[in-house]
mmCIF file of C-alpha atoms in Angstrom:
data_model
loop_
_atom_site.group_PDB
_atom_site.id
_atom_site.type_symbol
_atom_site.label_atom_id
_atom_site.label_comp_id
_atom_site.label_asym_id
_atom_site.label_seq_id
_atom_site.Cartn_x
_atom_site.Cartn_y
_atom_site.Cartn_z
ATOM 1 C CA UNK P 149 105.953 90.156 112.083
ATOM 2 C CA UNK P 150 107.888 88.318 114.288
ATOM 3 C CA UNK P 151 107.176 89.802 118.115
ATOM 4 C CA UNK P 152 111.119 90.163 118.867
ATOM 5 C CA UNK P 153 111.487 93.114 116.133
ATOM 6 C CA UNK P 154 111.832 96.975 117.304
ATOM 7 C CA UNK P 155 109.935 98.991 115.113
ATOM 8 C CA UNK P 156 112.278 102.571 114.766
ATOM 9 C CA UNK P 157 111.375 106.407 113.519
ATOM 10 C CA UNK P 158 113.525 108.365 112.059
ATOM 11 C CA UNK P 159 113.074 111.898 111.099
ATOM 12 C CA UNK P 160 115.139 114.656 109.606
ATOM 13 C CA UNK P 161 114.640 118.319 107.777
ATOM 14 C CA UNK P 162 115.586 118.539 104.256
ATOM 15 C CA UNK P 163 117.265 121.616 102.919
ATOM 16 C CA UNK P 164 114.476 123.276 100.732
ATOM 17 C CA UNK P 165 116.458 123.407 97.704
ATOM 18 C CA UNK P 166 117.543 120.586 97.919
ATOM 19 C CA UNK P 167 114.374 117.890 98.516
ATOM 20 C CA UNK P 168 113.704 117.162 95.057
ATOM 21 C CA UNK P 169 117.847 116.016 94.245
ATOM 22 C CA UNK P 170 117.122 113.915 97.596
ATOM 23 C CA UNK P 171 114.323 112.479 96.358
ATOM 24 C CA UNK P 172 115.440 111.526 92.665
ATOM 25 C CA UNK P 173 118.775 109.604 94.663
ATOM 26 C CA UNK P 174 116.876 107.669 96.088
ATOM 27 C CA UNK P 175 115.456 106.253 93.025
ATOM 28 C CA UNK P 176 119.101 104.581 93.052
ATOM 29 C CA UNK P 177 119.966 103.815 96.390
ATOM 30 C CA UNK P 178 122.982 101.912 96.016
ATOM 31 C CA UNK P 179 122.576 98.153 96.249
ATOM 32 C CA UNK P 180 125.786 98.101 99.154
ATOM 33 C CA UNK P 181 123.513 100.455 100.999
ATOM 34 C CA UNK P 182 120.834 98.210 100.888
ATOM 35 C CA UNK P 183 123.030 95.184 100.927
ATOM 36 C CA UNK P 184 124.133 96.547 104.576
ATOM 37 C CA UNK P 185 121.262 97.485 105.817
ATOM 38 C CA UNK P 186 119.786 94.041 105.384
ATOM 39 C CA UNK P 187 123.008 92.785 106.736
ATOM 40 C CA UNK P 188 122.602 94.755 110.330
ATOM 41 C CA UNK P 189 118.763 93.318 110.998
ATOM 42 C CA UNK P 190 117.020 96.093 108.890
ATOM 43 C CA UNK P 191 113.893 95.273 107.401
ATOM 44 C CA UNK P 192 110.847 96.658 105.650
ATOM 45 C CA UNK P 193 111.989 100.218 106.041
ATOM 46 C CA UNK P 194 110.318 103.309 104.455
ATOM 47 C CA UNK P 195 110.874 106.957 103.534
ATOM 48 C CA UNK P 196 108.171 109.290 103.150
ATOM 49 C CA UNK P 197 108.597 113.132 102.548
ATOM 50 C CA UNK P 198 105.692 115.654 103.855
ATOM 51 C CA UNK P 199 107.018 119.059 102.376
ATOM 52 C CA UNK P 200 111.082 119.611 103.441
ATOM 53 C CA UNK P 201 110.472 116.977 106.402
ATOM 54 C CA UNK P 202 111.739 113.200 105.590
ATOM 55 C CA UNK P 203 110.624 110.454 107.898
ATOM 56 C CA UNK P 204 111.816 106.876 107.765
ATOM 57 C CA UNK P 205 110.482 103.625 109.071
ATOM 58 C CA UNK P 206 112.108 100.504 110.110
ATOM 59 C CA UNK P 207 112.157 96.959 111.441
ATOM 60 C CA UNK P 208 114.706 96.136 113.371
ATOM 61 C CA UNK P 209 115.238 92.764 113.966
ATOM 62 C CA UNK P 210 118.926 92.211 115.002
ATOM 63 C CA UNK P 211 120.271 90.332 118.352
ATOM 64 C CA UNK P 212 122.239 93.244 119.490
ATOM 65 C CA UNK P 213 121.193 96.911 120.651
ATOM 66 C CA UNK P 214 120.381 98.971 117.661
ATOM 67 C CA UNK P 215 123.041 101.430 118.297
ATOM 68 C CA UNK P 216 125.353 98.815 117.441
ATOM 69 C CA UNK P 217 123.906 97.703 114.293
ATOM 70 C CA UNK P 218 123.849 101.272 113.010
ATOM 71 C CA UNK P 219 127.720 101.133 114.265
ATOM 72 C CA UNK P 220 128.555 98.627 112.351
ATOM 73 C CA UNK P 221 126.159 99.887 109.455
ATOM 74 C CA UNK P 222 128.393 102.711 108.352
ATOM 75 C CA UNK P 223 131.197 100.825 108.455
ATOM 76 C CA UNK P 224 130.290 98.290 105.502
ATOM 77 C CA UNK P 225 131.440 98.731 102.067
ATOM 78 C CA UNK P 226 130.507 102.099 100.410
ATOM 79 C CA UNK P 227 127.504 102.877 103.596
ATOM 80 C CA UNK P 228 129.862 105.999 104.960
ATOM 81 C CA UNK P 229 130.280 107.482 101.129
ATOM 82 C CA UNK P 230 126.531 107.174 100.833
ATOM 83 C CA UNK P 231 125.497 108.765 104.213
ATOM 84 C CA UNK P 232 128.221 111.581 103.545
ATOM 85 C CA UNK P 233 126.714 112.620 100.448
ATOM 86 C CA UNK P 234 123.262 112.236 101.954
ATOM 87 C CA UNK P 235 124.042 114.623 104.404
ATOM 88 C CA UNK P 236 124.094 117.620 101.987
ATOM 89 C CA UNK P 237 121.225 117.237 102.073
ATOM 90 C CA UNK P 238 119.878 117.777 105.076
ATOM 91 C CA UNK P 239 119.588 120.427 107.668
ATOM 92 C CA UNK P 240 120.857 118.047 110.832
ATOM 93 C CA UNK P 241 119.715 118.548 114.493
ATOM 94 C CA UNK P 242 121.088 118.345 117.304
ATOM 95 C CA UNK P 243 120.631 115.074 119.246
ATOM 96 C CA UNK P 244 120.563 113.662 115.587
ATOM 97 C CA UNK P 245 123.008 110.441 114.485
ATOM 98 C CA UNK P 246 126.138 111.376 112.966
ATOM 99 C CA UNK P 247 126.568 109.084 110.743
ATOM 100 C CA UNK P 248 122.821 109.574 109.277
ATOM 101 C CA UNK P 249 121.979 113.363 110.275
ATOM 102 C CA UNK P 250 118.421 111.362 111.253
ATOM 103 C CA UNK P 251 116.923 112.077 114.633
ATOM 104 C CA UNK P 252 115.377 109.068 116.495
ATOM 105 C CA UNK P 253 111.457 109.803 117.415
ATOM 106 C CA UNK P 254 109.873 108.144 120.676
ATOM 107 C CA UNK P 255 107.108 105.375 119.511
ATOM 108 C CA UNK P 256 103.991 106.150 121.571
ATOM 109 C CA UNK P 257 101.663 104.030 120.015
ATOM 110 C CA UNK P 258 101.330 100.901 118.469
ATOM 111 C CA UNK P 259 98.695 98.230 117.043
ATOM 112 C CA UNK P 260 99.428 94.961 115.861
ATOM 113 C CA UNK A 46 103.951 91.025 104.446
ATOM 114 C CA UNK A 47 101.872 90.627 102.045
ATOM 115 C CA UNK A 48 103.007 92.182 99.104
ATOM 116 C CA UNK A 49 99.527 93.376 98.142
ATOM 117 C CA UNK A 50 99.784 96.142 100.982
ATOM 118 C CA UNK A 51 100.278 99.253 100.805
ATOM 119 C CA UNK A 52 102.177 101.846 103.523
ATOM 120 C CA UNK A 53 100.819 104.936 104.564
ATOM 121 C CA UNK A 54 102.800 107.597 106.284
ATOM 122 C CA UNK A 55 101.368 110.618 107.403
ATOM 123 C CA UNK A 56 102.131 113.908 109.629
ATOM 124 C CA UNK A 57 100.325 116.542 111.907
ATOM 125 C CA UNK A 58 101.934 118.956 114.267
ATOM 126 C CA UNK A 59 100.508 119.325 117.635
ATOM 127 C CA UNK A 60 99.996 122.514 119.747
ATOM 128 C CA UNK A 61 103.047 122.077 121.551
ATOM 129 C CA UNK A 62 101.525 123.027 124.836
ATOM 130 C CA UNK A 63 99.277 119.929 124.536
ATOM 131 C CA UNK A 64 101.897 117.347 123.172
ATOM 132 C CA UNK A 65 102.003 115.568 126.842
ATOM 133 C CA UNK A 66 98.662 115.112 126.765
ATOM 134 C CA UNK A 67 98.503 113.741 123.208
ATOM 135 C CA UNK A 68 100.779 110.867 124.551
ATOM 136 C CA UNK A 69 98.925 109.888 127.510
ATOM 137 C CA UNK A 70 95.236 109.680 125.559
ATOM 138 C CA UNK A 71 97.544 107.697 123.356
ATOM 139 C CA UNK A 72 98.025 105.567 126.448
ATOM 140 C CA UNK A 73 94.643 104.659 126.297
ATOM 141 C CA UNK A 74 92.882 104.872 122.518
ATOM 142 C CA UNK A 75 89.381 103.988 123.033
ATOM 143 C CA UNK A 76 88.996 99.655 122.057
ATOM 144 C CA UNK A 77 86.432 101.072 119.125
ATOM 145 C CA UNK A 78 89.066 103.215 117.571
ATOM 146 C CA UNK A 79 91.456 100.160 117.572
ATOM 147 C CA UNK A 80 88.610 97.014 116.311
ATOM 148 C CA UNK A 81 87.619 100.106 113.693
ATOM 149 C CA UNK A 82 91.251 100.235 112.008
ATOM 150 C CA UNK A 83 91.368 96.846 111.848
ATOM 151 C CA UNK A 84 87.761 96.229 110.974
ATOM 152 C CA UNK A 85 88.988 98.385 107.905
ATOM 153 C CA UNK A 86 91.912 96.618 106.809
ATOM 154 C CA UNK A 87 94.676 98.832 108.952
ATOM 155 C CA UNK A 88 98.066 96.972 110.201
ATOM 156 C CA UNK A 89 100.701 97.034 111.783
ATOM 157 C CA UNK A 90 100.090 101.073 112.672
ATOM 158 C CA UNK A 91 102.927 103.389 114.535
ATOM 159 C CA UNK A 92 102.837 106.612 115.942
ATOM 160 C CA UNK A 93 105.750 108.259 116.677
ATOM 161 C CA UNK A 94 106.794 111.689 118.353
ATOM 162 C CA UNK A 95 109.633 114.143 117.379
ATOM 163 C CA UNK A 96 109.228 117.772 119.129
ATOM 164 C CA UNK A 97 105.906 118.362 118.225
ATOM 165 C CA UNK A 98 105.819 116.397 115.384
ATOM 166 C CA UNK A 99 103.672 112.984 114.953
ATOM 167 C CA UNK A 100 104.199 110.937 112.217
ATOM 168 C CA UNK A 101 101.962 107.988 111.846
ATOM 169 C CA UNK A 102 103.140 104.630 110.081
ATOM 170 C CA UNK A 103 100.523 102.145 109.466
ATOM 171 C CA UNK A 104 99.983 98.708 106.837
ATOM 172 C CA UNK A 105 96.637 98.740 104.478
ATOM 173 C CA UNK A 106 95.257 95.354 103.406
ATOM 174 C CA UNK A 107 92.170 96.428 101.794
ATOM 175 C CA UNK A 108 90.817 95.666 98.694
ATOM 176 C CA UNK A 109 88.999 99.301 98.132
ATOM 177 C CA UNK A 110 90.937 102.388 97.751
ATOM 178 C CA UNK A 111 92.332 103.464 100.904
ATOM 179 C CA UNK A 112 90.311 106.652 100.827
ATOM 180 C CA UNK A 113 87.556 104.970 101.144
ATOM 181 C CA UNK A 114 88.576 102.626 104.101
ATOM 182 C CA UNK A 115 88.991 105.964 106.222
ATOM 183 C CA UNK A 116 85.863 107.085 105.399
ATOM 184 C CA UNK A 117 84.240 103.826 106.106
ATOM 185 C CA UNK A 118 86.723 104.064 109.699
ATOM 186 C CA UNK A 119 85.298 107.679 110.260
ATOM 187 C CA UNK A 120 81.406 106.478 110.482
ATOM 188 C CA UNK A 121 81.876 103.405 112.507
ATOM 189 C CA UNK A 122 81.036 103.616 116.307
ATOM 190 C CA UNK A 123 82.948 106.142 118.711
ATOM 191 C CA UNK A 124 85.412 106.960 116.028
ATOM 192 C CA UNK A 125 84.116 110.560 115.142
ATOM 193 C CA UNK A 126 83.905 111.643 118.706
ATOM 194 C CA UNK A 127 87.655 110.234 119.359
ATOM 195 C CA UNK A 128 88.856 111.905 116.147
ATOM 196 C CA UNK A 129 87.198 115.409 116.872
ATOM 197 C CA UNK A 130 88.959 115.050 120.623
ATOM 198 C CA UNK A 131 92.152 114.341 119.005
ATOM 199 C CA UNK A 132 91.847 116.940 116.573
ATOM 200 C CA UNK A 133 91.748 119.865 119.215
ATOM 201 C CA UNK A 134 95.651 118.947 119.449
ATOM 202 C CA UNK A 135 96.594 119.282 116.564
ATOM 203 C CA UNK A 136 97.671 122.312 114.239
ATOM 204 C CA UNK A 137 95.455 120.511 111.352
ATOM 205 C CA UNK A 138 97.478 122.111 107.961
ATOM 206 C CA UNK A 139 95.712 122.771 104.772
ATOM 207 C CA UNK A 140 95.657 119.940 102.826
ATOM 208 C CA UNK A 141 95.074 117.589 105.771
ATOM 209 C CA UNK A 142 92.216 115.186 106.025
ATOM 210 C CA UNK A 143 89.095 117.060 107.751
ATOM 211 C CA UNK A 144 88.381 113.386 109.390
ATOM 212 C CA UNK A 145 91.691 112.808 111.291
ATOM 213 C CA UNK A 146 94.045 116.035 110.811
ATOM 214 C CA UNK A 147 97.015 114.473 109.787
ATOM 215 C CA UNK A 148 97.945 114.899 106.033
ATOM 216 C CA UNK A 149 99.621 111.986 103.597
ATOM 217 C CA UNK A 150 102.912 112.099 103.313
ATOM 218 C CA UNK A 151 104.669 110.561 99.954
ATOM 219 C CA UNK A 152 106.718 107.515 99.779
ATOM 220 C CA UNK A 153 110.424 107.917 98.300
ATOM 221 C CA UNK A 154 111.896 104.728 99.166
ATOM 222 C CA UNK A 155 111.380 101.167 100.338
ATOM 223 C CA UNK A 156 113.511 98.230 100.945
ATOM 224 C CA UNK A 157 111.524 94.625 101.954
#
């Protein structure tokens, strides 16, 4: 892994009812999603699910802040459409993204 | 990556009056703890903080079950002692590994 790369947490509540709809989408993740995400620096990113509670990690490995890449993230082809729907999903935060109804976490440890 | 690795992501809560001090022993984990993940094929490992919420994110290389690697990681020198320290700040949920606390979380997504 290239040393330049931010690693970023996500994390973000799931309605109850609703975690096992959430998980069978993203058995199809659309490929513009994914398209866009690779597009803004993303790489290597994961969800994992622990009961109603959805963490994601990522590899972010763009030039610019990664504010900015998520800017321009939801405004590719189809990302906003996606992200809407996802948000039904979820039971958002406050403090939490917007566009993504994720929270960021604070990395306090890491090993190469 | 190699694609022969598999991600982990797992979760504990902590006692939320001891979540400060969970981050600055995390400061400092002991150089055993660190050569021990490693010594048992562990990568690339993340913790990150939300609330009172760790979620761990971490890269396994081994050829062995990964069950076994952490109870291989458990017997090597300094570990158990660190583990048992950590594990007073945790709320350790049932269902959680008796070595280390945190439970596994399931992965429902991933994009190289």
């Amino acid at each position: 892994m290239p040393g330049e790369r931010k690693r970023v947490g996500m994390v973000v509540r799931l309605r109850p009812e609703l975690v096992d709809e959430y998980v069978e989408r993203h058995k199809a993740v659309w490929p513009e999603v994914r398209s866009a995400l690779r597009k803004v620096g993303v790489r290597n990113l994961s969800l994992f699910l622990s009961g109603d509670l959805v963490f994601m990690y990522m590899e972010y490995g763009g030039k610019r802040p990664f504010a900015e890449a998520m800017a321009e993230y939801v405004k590719l082809p189809r990302v906003a459409e996606w992200e809407d729907q996802m948000k039904r999903y979820k039971q958002v935060a406050g403090g939490a993204s917007a566009e993504t109804g994720f929270s960021e976490a604070r990395e306090i440890y890491h090993m190469d």
